[in-house]
Short mmCIF file of C-alpha atoms in Angstrom, two decimals:
data_model
loop_
_atom_site.label_atom_id
_atom_site.label_comp_id
_atom_site.label_asym_id
_atom_site.label_seq_id
_atom_site.Cartn_x
_atom_site.Cartn_y
_atom_site.Cartn_z
CA UNK G 23 0.00 0.00 0.00
CA UNK G 24 1.16 3.56 -0.59
CA UNK G 25 2.47 5.59 2.31
CA UNK G 26 0.87 8.73 3.68
CA UNK G 27 2.19 11.79 1.82
CA UNK G 28 4.08 14.33 3.93
CA UNK G 29 2.35 17.57 4.97
CA UNK G 30 2.11 20.07 2.18
CA UNK G 31 2.14 17.49 -0.63
CA UNK G 32 -0.91 17.53 -2.84
CA UNK G 33 -2.56 14.32 -3.91
CA UNK G 34 -5.95 13.34 -5.27
CA UNK G 35 -5.95 10.03 -3.42
CA UNK G 36 -6.53 9.71 0.33
CA UNK G 37 -3.91 8.33 2.65
CA UNK G 38 -3.84 4.56 2.62
CA UNK G 39 -4.86 2.74 5.77
CA UNK G 40 -2.19 1.44 8.06
CA UNK G 41 -1.09 -2.13 7.47
CA UNK G 42 -2.64 -4.54 9.93
CA UNK G 43 -0.38 -7.52 9.41
CA UNK G 44 2.24 -8.36 12.01
CA UNK G 45 3.58 -11.13 9.78
CA UNK G 46 6.55 -10.51 7.51
CA UNK G 47 5.56 -9.87 3.93
CA UNK G 48 6.99 -13.16 2.69
CA UNK G 49 5.88 -15.29 5.63
CA UNK G 50 3.55 -18.20 4.98
CA UNK G 51 1.14 -18.93 7.84
CA UNK G 52 1.13 -22.54 9.05
CA UNK G 53 -1.49 -24.89 7.67
CA UNK G 54 -2.59 -25.40 11.28
CA UNK G 55 -3.92 -21.84 11.30
CA UNK G 56 -6.21 -22.57 8.33
CA UNK G 57 -7.48 -25.73 10.03
CA UNK G 58 -8.07 -23.82 13.29
CA UNK G 59 -10.02 -21.09 11.47
CA UNK G 60 -12.29 -23.64 9.81
CA UNK G 61 -12.97 -25.62 12.99
CA UNK G 62 -13.25 -22.53 15.17
CA UNK G 63 -15.76 -20.99 12.77
CA UNK G 64 -17.87 -24.16 12.67
CA UNK G 65 -17.87 -24.45 16.47
CA UNK G 66 -19.21 -20.93 17.11
CA UNK G 67 -21.62 -20.41 14.20
CA UNK G 68 -23.16 -23.89 14.50
CA UNK G 69 -24.39 -23.53 18.11
CA UNK G 70 -25.60 -19.98 17.41
CA UNK G 71 -27.63 -20.91 14.32
CA UNK G 72 -28.95 -24.12 15.90
CA UNK G 73 -30.08 -22.20 18.98
CA UNK G 74 -31.78 -19.24 17.33
CA UNK G 75 -33.51 -21.17 14.53
CA UNK G 76 -34.51 -24.46 16.18
CA UNK G 77 -33.63 -25.01 19.83
CA UNK G 78 -34.85 -21.71 21.29
CA UNK G 79 -38.22 -21.90 19.46
CA UNK G 80 -38.54 -25.52 20.63
CA UNK G 81 -37.75 -24.53 24.22
CA UNK G 82 -40.29 -21.68 24.08
CA UNK G 83 -42.91 -24.14 22.81
CA UNK G 84 -42.53 -25.79 26.22
CA UNK G 85 -42.04 -22.75 28.46
CA UNK G 86 -44.32 -20.13 26.83
CA UNK G 87 -46.42 -21.64 24.00
CA UNK G 88 -48.94 -18.76 23.98
CA UNK G 89 -46.34 -15.99 23.54
CA UNK G 90 -43.61 -17.80 21.63
CA UNK G 91 -43.83 -15.62 18.48
CA UNK G 92 -43.52 -12.37 20.42
CA UNK G 93 -40.66 -13.75 22.51
CA UNK G 94 -38.70 -14.83 19.43
CA UNK G 95 -39.05 -11.30 18.04
CA UNK G 96 -37.89 -9.86 21.36
CA UNK G 97 -34.88 -12.19 21.44
CA UNK G 98 -33.91 -11.17 17.90
CA UNK G 99 -34.10 -7.43 18.60
CA UNK G 100 -32.52 -7.40 22.06
CA UNK G 101 -29.89 -9.94 21.07
CA UNK G 102 -28.89 -7.86 18.04
CA UNK G 103 -28.47 -4.72 20.14
CA UNK G 104 -26.33 -6.60 22.67
CA UNK G 105 -24.24 -8.08 19.85
CA UNK G 106 -23.63 -4.65 18.31
CA UNK G 107 -22.22 -3.33 21.59
CA UNK G 108 -20.24 -6.47 22.35
CA UNK G 109 -18.48 -6.37 18.97
CA UNK G 110 -16.92 -3.01 19.86
CA UNK G 111 -16.23 -3.86 23.51
CA UNK G 112 -14.45 -7.16 22.97
CA UNK G 113 -12.70 -5.97 19.84
CA UNK G 114 -11.26 -3.04 21.79
CA UNK G 115 -10.30 -5.15 24.82
CA UNK G 116 -8.62 -7.65 22.51
CA UNK G 117 -6.61 -4.91 20.77
CA UNK G 118 -5.37 -3.64 24.15
CA UNK G 119 -4.53 -7.03 25.69
CA UNK G 120 -0.94 -8.02 26.43
CA UNK G 121 -0.36 -11.60 27.60
CA UNK G 122 1.76 -14.72 27.14
CA UNK G 123 -1.11 -16.15 25.05
CA UNK G 124 -1.22 -13.13 22.76
CA UNK G 125 -4.02 -10.60 22.53
CA UNK G 126 -6.76 -12.68 20.89
CA UNK G 127 -6.65 -16.07 22.62
CA UNK G 128 -7.54 -15.00 26.20
CA UNK G 129 -10.82 -13.45 25.07
CA UNK G 130 -11.76 -16.40 22.86
CA UNK G 131 -11.17 -18.74 25.81
CA UNK G 132 -13.34 -16.56 28.05
CA UNK G 133 -16.07 -16.34 25.42
CA UNK G 134 -16.08 -20.09 24.85
CA UNK G 135 -16.45 -20.82 28.57
CA UNK G 136 -19.29 -18.37 29.23
CA UNK G 137 -21.24 -19.12 26.05
CA UNK G 138 -21.01 -22.84 26.83
CA UNK G 139 -22.34 -22.21 30.34
CA UNK G 140 -25.09 -19.97 28.91
CA UNK G 141 -26.38 -22.69 26.58
CA UNK G 142 -26.32 -25.11 29.50
CA UNK G 143 -28.29 -22.55 31.56
CA UNK G 144 -30.96 -22.39 28.85
CA UNK G 145 -31.80 -26.01 29.64
CA UNK G 146 -32.74 -24.89 33.17
CA UNK G 147 -34.50 -21.60 32.31
CA UNK G 148 -38.19 -21.98 33.20
CA UNK G 149 -39.50 -18.48 32.44
CA UNK G 150 -39.47 -16.05 29.53
CA UNK G 151 -37.49 -13.52 31.57
CA UNK G 152 -34.81 -16.09 32.39
CA UNK G 153 -34.53 -17.15 28.74
CA UNK G 154 -34.18 -13.54 27.53
CA UNK G 155 -31.53 -12.70 30.15
CA UNK G 156 -29.49 -15.85 29.50
CA UNK G 157 -29.71 -15.37 25.74
CA UNK G 158 -28.39 -11.82 26.09
CA UNK G 159 -25.46 -13.13 28.13
CA UNK G 160 -24.81 -15.70 25.40
CA UNK G 161 -24.97 -13.07 22.63
CA UNK G 162 -22.68 -10.71 24.53
CA UNK G 163 -19.92 -13.24 25.18
CA UNK G 164 -20.31 -14.89 21.77
CA UNK G 165 -18.61 -11.78 20.42
CA UNK G 166 -15.66 -12.40 22.75
CA UNK G 167 -15.03 -15.31 20.35
CA UNK G 168 -16.03 -13.70 17.07
CA UNK G 169 -14.39 -10.25 17.24
CA UNK G 170 -10.90 -11.56 18.12
CA UNK G 171 -11.20 -14.57 15.78
CA UNK G 172 -11.73 -12.50 12.63
CA UNK G 173 -8.82 -10.25 13.66
CA UNK G 174 -6.45 -13.25 13.67
CA UNK G 175 -6.25 -13.11 9.87
CA UNK G 176 -4.88 -9.55 9.54
CA UNK G 177 -2.66 -10.22 12.59
CA UNK G 178 -0.97 -13.33 11.22
CA UNK G 179 -1.59 -13.59 7.47
CA UNK G 180 0.36 -11.46 4.97
CA UNK G 181 -1.77 -9.27 2.75
CA UNK G 182 -1.08 -11.32 -0.39
CA UNK G 183 -2.78 -14.39 1.19
CA UNK G 184 -5.71 -12.81 3.01
CA UNK G 185 -8.23 -13.65 0.32
CA UNK G 186 -7.34 -17.34 0.64
CA UNK G 187 -7.60 -17.34 4.42
CA UNK G 188 -10.83 -15.33 4.32
CA UNK G 189 -12.20 -18.03 2.03
CA UNK G 190 -11.01 -20.72 4.44
CA UNK G 191 -12.81 -19.03 7.32
CA UNK G 192 -15.88 -18.53 5.11
CA UNK G 193 -16.02 -22.24 4.28
CA UNK G 194 -16.09 -23.07 7.98
CA UNK G 195 -18.78 -20.47 8.51
CA UNK G 196 -21.00 -21.85 5.74
CA UNK G 197 -20.50 -25.49 6.74
CA UNK G 198 -21.28 -24.71 10.37
CA UNK G 199 -24.42 -22.77 9.49
CA UNK G 200 -25.71 -25.55 7.23
CA UNK G 201 -24.85 -28.38 9.62
CA UNK G 202 -26.48 -26.58 12.54
CA UNK G 203 -30.02 -26.99 11.28
CA UNK G 204 -29.42 -30.61 10.28
CA UNK G 205 -28.18 -31.52 13.77
CA UNK G 206 -30.66 -29.32 15.66
CA UNK G 207 -33.64 -30.71 13.75
CA UNK G 208 -33.09 -34.02 15.56
CA UNK G 209 -33.77 -32.34 18.91
CA UNK G 210 -37.02 -30.48 18.21
CA UNK G 211 -38.89 -32.70 20.68
CA UNK G 212 -36.05 -32.61 23.21
CA UNK G 213 -34.25 -29.22 22.99
CA UNK G 214 -32.50 -29.81 26.33
CA UNK G 215 -30.24 -32.47 24.82
CA UNK G 216 -29.67 -30.25 21.79
CA UNK G 217 -28.53 -27.35 23.98
CA UNK G 218 -26.17 -29.67 25.86
CA UNK G 219 -24.50 -30.81 22.63
CA UNK G 220 -24.18 -27.24 21.36
CA UNK G 221 -22.78 -26.10 24.72
CA UNK G 222 -20.02 -28.69 24.44
CA UNK G 223 -19.31 -27.71 20.83
CA UNK G 224 -18.94 -23.99 21.49
CA UNK G 225 -16.83 -24.71 24.56
CA UNK G 226 -14.08 -25.88 22.17
CA UNK G 227 -14.32 -22.97 19.70
CA UNK G 228 -11.70 -20.77 21.39
CA UNK G 229 -9.37 -23.55 22.59
CA UNK G 230 -9.08 -24.89 19.03
CA UNK G 231 -6.99 -21.88 17.99
CA UNK G 232 -4.93 -21.95 21.18
CA UNK G 233 -4.11 -25.63 20.71
CA UNK G 234 -3.73 -25.93 16.92
CA UNK G 235 -2.19 -22.55 16.11
CA UNK G 236 -1.10 -20.78 19.30
CA UNK G 237 -0.21 -17.11 19.04
CA UNK G 238 3.09 -15.69 20.21
CA UNK G 239 3.36 -13.89 23.52
CA UNK G 240 2.92 -10.13 23.30
CA UNK G 241 3.40 -9.55 27.03
CA UNK G 242 6.40 -7.34 26.37
CA UNK G 243 4.69 -5.01 23.91
CA UNK G 244 4.00 -1.51 25.21
CA UNK G 245 0.41 -0.79 26.15
CA UNK G 246 -0.98 2.64 25.24
CA UNK G 247 -1.30 4.91 28.23
CA UNK G 248 -4.80 5.60 29.50
CA UNK G 249 -5.94 8.88 27.98
CA UNK G 250 -8.78 10.52 26.13
CA UNK G 251 -7.12 9.70 22.79
CA UNK G 252 -6.70 6.06 23.80
CA UNK G 253 -10.39 5.78 24.67
CA UNK G 254 -11.45 7.45 21.42
CA UNK G 255 -9.13 5.25 19.36
CA UNK G 256 -10.15 1.96 20.95
CA UNK G 257 -13.80 2.48 21.94
CA UNK G 258 -15.27 4.71 19.25
CA UNK G 259 -15.92 4.70 15.53
CA UNK G 260 -12.85 5.53 13.39
CA UNK G 261 -12.42 9.26 12.87
CA UNK G 262 -9.28 9.73 10.75
CA UNK G 263 -8.43 8.23 7.37
CA UNK G 264 -11.64 6.18 7.46
CA UNK G 265 -13.38 7.22 4.23
CA UNK G 266 -12.87 3.84 2.56
CA UNK G 267 -13.68 2.03 5.80
CA UNK G 268 -17.16 3.55 5.84
CA UNK G 269 -17.70 2.95 2.13
CA UNK G 270 -16.93 -0.73 2.76
CA UNK G 271 -19.20 -0.82 5.80
CA UNK G 272 -22.22 0.70 4.07
CA UNK G 273 -21.61 -1.34 0.92
CA UNK G 274 -21.73 -4.51 3.04
CA UNK G 275 -24.84 -3.25 4.85
CA UNK G 276 -26.72 -2.73 1.58
CA UNK G 277 -25.72 -6.14 0.19
CA UNK G 278 -26.92 -7.96 3.31
CA UNK G 279 -30.07 -5.82 3.47
CA UNK G 280 -30.98 -6.62 -0.15
CA UNK G 281 -30.53 -10.35 0.47
CA UNK G 282 -32.46 -10.52 3.74
CA UNK G 283 -35.32 -8.42 2.39
CA UNK G 284 -36.21 -11.52 0.37
CA UNK G 285 -34.92 -14.44 2.45
CA UNK G 286 -36.67 -13.12 5.55
CA UNK G 287 -40.03 -13.58 3.78
CA UNK G 288 -39.28 -16.56 1.53
CA UNK G 289 -41.95 -18.79 3.09
CA UNK G 290 -44.64 -16.15 2.57
CA UNK G 291 -43.34 -15.38 -0.93
CA UNK G 292 -43.99 -19.01 -1.88
CA UNK G 293 -47.40 -19.22 -0.21
CA UNK G 294 -48.89 -15.73 -0.52
CA UNK G 295 -47.14 -14.42 -3.64
CA UNK G 296 -46.62 -17.57 -5.73
CA UNK G 297 -49.66 -19.51 -4.51
CA UNK G 298 -48.03 -22.67 -3.16
CA UNK G 299 -49.26 -24.66 -0.19
CA UNK G 300 -47.16 -24.98 2.96
CA UNK G 301 -45.84 -28.46 2.11
CA UNK G 302 -44.74 -27.41 -1.37
CA UNK G 303 -43.21 -24.21 -0.01
CA UNK G 304 -41.21 -26.19 2.53
CA UNK G 305 -39.87 -28.48 -0.19
CA UNK G 306 -38.85 -25.49 -2.33
CA UNK G 307 -37.10 -23.83 0.61
CA UNK G 308 -35.17 -27.05 1.24
CA UNK G 309 -34.18 -27.13 -2.44
CA UNK G 310 -33.04 -23.51 -2.26
CA UNK G 311 -30.96 -24.25 0.83
CA UNK G 312 -29.24 -27.20 -0.82
CA UNK G 313 -28.46 -25.27 -4.01
CA UNK G 314 -27.22 -22.32 -1.95
CA UNK G 315 -24.92 -24.45 0.21
CA UNK G 316 -23.27 -26.30 -2.69
CA UNK G 317 -22.67 -23.26 -4.88
CA UNK G 318 -21.62 -20.92 -2.05
CA UNK G 319 -19.02 -23.43 -0.87
CA UNK G 320 -17.62 -23.93 -4.37
CA UNK G 321 -17.47 -20.28 -5.40
CA UNK G 322 -16.48 -19.05 -1.95
CA UNK G 323 -13.54 -21.46 -1.81
CA UNK G 324 -12.38 -20.48 -5.30
CA UNK G 325 -12.89 -16.70 -5.18
CA UNK G 326 -10.54 -15.98 -2.28
CA UNK G 327 -7.42 -17.65 -3.76
CA UNK G 328 -8.16 -16.18 -7.20
CA UNK G 329 -8.45 -12.74 -5.63
CA UNK G 330 -5.04 -13.23 -4.03
CA UNK G 331 -3.52 -14.39 -7.31
CA UNK G 332 -4.71 -11.38 -9.33
CA UNK G 333 -4.17 -8.96 -6.45
CA UNK G 334 -7.64 -7.46 -6.64
CA UNK G 335 -10.64 -7.35 -4.29
CA UNK G 336 -13.08 -4.70 -5.54
CA UNK G 337 -13.89 -6.34 -8.88
CA UNK G 338 -15.00 -9.54 -7.12
CA UNK G 339 -17.08 -7.72 -4.51
CA UNK G 340 -18.71 -5.39 -7.06
CA UNK G 341 -19.37 -8.29 -9.44
CA UNK G 342 -21.03 -10.33 -6.70
CA UNK G 343 -23.26 -7.40 -5.75
CA UNK G 344 -24.33 -6.83 -9.34
CA UNK G 345 -25.01 -10.56 -9.76
CA UNK G 346 -27.16 -10.44 -6.61
CA UNK G 347 -29.13 -7.58 -8.21
CA UNK G 348 -29.68 -9.61 -11.40
CA UNK G 349 -30.77 -12.67 -9.43
CA UNK G 350 -33.29 -10.57 -7.49
CA UNK G 351 -34.93 -9.48 -10.74
CA UNK G 352 -35.52 -13.06 -11.93
CA UNK G 353 -38.55 -13.74 -9.64
CA UNK G 354 -39.88 -10.27 -10.50
CA UNK G 355 -39.97 -10.82 -14.28
CA UNK G 356 -40.75 -14.54 -13.94
CA UNK G 357 -43.06 -14.99 -10.92
CA UNK G 358 -42.83 -18.78 -10.72
CA UNK G 359 -41.54 -20.99 -7.87
CA UNK G 360 -38.59 -22.20 -9.95
CA UNK G 361 -37.46 -18.57 -10.31
CA UNK G 362 -36.73 -18.55 -6.57
CA UNK G 363 -34.41 -21.52 -7.09
CA UNK G 364 -32.61 -19.47 -9.78
CA UNK G 365 -32.33 -16.65 -7.24
CA UNK G 366 -30.91 -19.12 -4.72
CA UNK G 367 -28.35 -20.38 -7.24
CA UNK G 368 -27.15 -17.04 -8.64
CA UNK G 369 -27.69 -14.78 -5.62
CA UNK G 370 -27.53 -16.84 -2.45
CA UNK G 371 -25.06 -19.35 -3.92
CA UNK G 372 -22.61 -17.78 -6.40
CA UNK G 373 -22.90 -14.09 -5.45
CA UNK G 374 -23.04 -14.61 -1.71
CA UNK G 375 -20.22 -17.17 -1.78
CA UNK G 376 -17.90 -14.81 -3.64
CA UNK G 377 -18.94 -11.82 -1.55
CA UNK G 378 -18.45 -13.53 1.81
CA UNK G 379 -15.01 -14.74 0.75
CA UNK G 380 -13.52 -11.61 -0.81
CA UNK G 381 -15.37 -8.85 1.02
CA UNK G 382 -13.74 -9.96 4.29
CA UNK G 383 -10.32 -9.56 2.65
CA UNK G 384 -11.37 -6.13 1.36
CA UNK G 385 -12.38 -5.19 4.90
CA UNK G 386 -8.84 -5.96 6.07
CA UNK G 387 -7.43 -3.70 3.34
CA UNK G 388 -9.43 -0.65 4.47
CA UNK G 389 -8.83 -0.84 8.22
CA UNK G 390 -7.67 2.65 9.23
CA UNK G 391 -5.66 1.75 12.36
CA UNK G 392 -3.46 -1.28 12.98
CA UNK G 393 -3.79 -0.85 16.75
CA UNK G 394 -7.60 -1.11 16.71
CA UNK G 395 -8.08 -3.86 14.13
CA UNK G 396 -10.42 -6.11 16.15
CA UNK G 397 -12.57 -3.20 17.26
CA UNK G 398 -12.90 -1.86 13.72
CA UNK G 399 -13.66 -5.33 12.34
CA UNK G 400 -16.35 -5.56 15.01
CA UNK G 401 -17.84 -2.31 13.72
CA UNK G 402 -17.76 -3.66 10.17
CA UNK G 403 -19.56 -6.76 11.40
CA UNK G 404 -22.37 -4.47 12.56
CA UNK G 405 -23.24 -4.13 8.89
CA UNK G 406 -24.08 -7.84 8.81
CA UNK G 407 -26.32 -7.56 11.85
CA UNK G 408 -27.88 -4.32 10.69
CA UNK G 409 -28.64 -5.70 7.24
CA UNK G 410 -30.32 -8.76 8.72
CA UNK G 411 -32.52 -6.52 10.87
CA UNK G 412 -33.30 -3.86 8.25
CA UNK G 413 -33.91 -6.22 5.30
CA UNK G 414 -37.25 -7.58 6.61
CA UNK G 415 -38.19 -4.07 7.72
CA UNK G 416 -37.75 -2.73 4.18
CA UNK G 417 -39.82 -5.57 2.72
CA UNK G 418 -42.46 -5.02 5.41
CA UNK G 419 -42.78 -1.40 4.32
CA UNK G 420 -43.05 -2.45 0.68
CA UNK G 421 -45.82 -4.91 1.51
CA UNK G 422 -47.76 -2.35 3.53
CA UNK G 423 -47.50 0.29 0.78
CA UNK G 424 -48.05 -1.89 -2.31
CA UNK G 425 -50.11 -4.69 -0.82
CA UNK G 426 -47.83 -7.41 -2.17
CA UNK G 427 -44.32 -8.81 -2.45
CA UNK G 428 -43.60 -8.17 -6.14
CA UNK G 429 -42.20 -4.65 -5.82
CA UNK G 430 -39.76 -5.83 -3.16
CA UNK G 431 -37.60 -7.62 -5.73
CA UNK G 432 -36.61 -4.63 -7.91
CA UNK G 433 -36.26 -2.44 -4.81
CA UNK G 434 -33.86 -4.97 -3.26
CA UNK G 435 -31.99 -5.16 -6.58
CA UNK G 436 -31.62 -1.39 -6.62
CA UNK G 437 -30.25 -1.45 -3.07
CA UNK G 438 -27.62 -4.01 -4.11
CA UNK G 439 -26.59 -1.80 -7.05
CA UNK G 440 -26.17 1.20 -4.74
CA UNK G 441 -23.94 -0.96 -2.55
CA UNK G 442 -21.81 -1.82 -5.59
CA UNK G 443 -21.44 1.88 -6.39
CA UNK G 444 -20.20 2.55 -2.86
CA UNK G 445 -17.59 -0.20 -3.13
CA UNK G 446 -16.45 1.18 -6.49
CA UNK G 447 -15.62 4.50 -4.76
CA UNK G 448 -13.00 2.89 -2.50
CA UNK G 449 -9.57 4.24 -3.42
CA UNK G 450 -7.09 2.57 -1.07
CA UNK G 451 -7.73 -1.01 -2.27
CA UNK G 452 -7.70 -2.45 -5.77
#
C-alpha cells in the first residue's frame, strides 16, 4: 500500500490505511492456522444458528407456548443490540490485551467458557425472563469469540494471502451454518439435549486456535497509556483516514439488506405471492438451501485464492453485488416458484459465496488503524447484523405500501446496485 504523503504534498488520493499484518511480507502462515479457522468458525456459528432457529423456538414451545412468536421477536431485537455493543467492547479489549497467550486467545477462551455455560443454563430456564436474560449473556460473550477470531487473519496472514484465508474461514462459517439446522432438527422434541450438545461444541471454539495454532506472547509489547485519545481510538468509531472504511461498511450493509429483504419472507413469498401450499413451499425452501450451500461453498472457496492471485478485491465484490441484483430481478420478471431456485443459485449461492469470501479480505485492506483492528472489524460486522434486521423491515414497508411482495424484488436489486457503487468509490484497495 502507498504511504501517507508528507504535509504540504498535494494528492488526489486519500492516505492509505495502516497495514494490519504483524507477519513478515513473505511469511507463509502454518497450515494449522487454516485448520483452526475452519474448525473454530464451525464451532461458534453452528451452536448460534442451531439455537436461534430451532432449539430456542422448541424450548419456548414448552415454556411459553402462547407468547412464543412475540418472545422470538424480542430475542432477535434485544440480542442484536447486545451483539452490536459487544463487537466493539471485545474488539477493543482484545486490541489492548498483552499476555503470554497473545491478545486474541484470552478473550476467545473466556467467550467459549461463558457461552457454553449460557447454553447449559438455557436447559434450566423456566421463564421467559430467564430465557431472555441468559440469551443476552450468550450473545454478549459470543462476540468475545467472534471479534478476536476475525482479527487473527490480519494479525498473522500477509496481505497477499488474506483472500485465501478469508475463504477458508468462510467455508467453515458456511459449513457450520448448514450443519447446525441438520443436527438441531433431531432435537425439536427434546431441545435440552440439543442445547447440551451445542454447549459442548462452542466450549471448544476458542481452545481450538490456542491448541492448533497458538499465538506468540505479546506480554512485552507496550500498552498505550490511558488517555482521552486512547479511549477514542479503541472504543469509538474511526475518525481519521476512514473514508474507505465507511464505504466498505455501508456497501456490506446494503448487500446484506438486499438479500435478507427476500430471504426473511421466503416462506410467505412461496405461499402468498406464488400460490403454493405450505408443504410445497417447505420443499422449495429445502431445495433452495441445498443449491445455496453447494454453490456458495464452491465459489467461496475459489474466489478468495483467485483474488489473491490477481491482487484485486473490488472487482470480485462489485461483481457479486451486481449478480445479486440480477438474481433478485428473476422472480420479478418470472413470478414462478422455480425462479426462486434461480435466485438461490445465482444470488444466495454464487454471489453470496464470492462476496463472503472476498469482502472480508477487502475489509482488512481498508482498516484505518493497525492498533484497533479487532474493534474496527467488530464495527464492520455491525453491517451484517444491521442488514439482517433492516432487510425484513424494508420488505415489510413495501408490503404495507403496495399490498404485495412483487415490488420488493426490484427495490432490493436497486439497493444491491447502490452498494456496488459505494464499493467502487473505495480508493485505497484495488
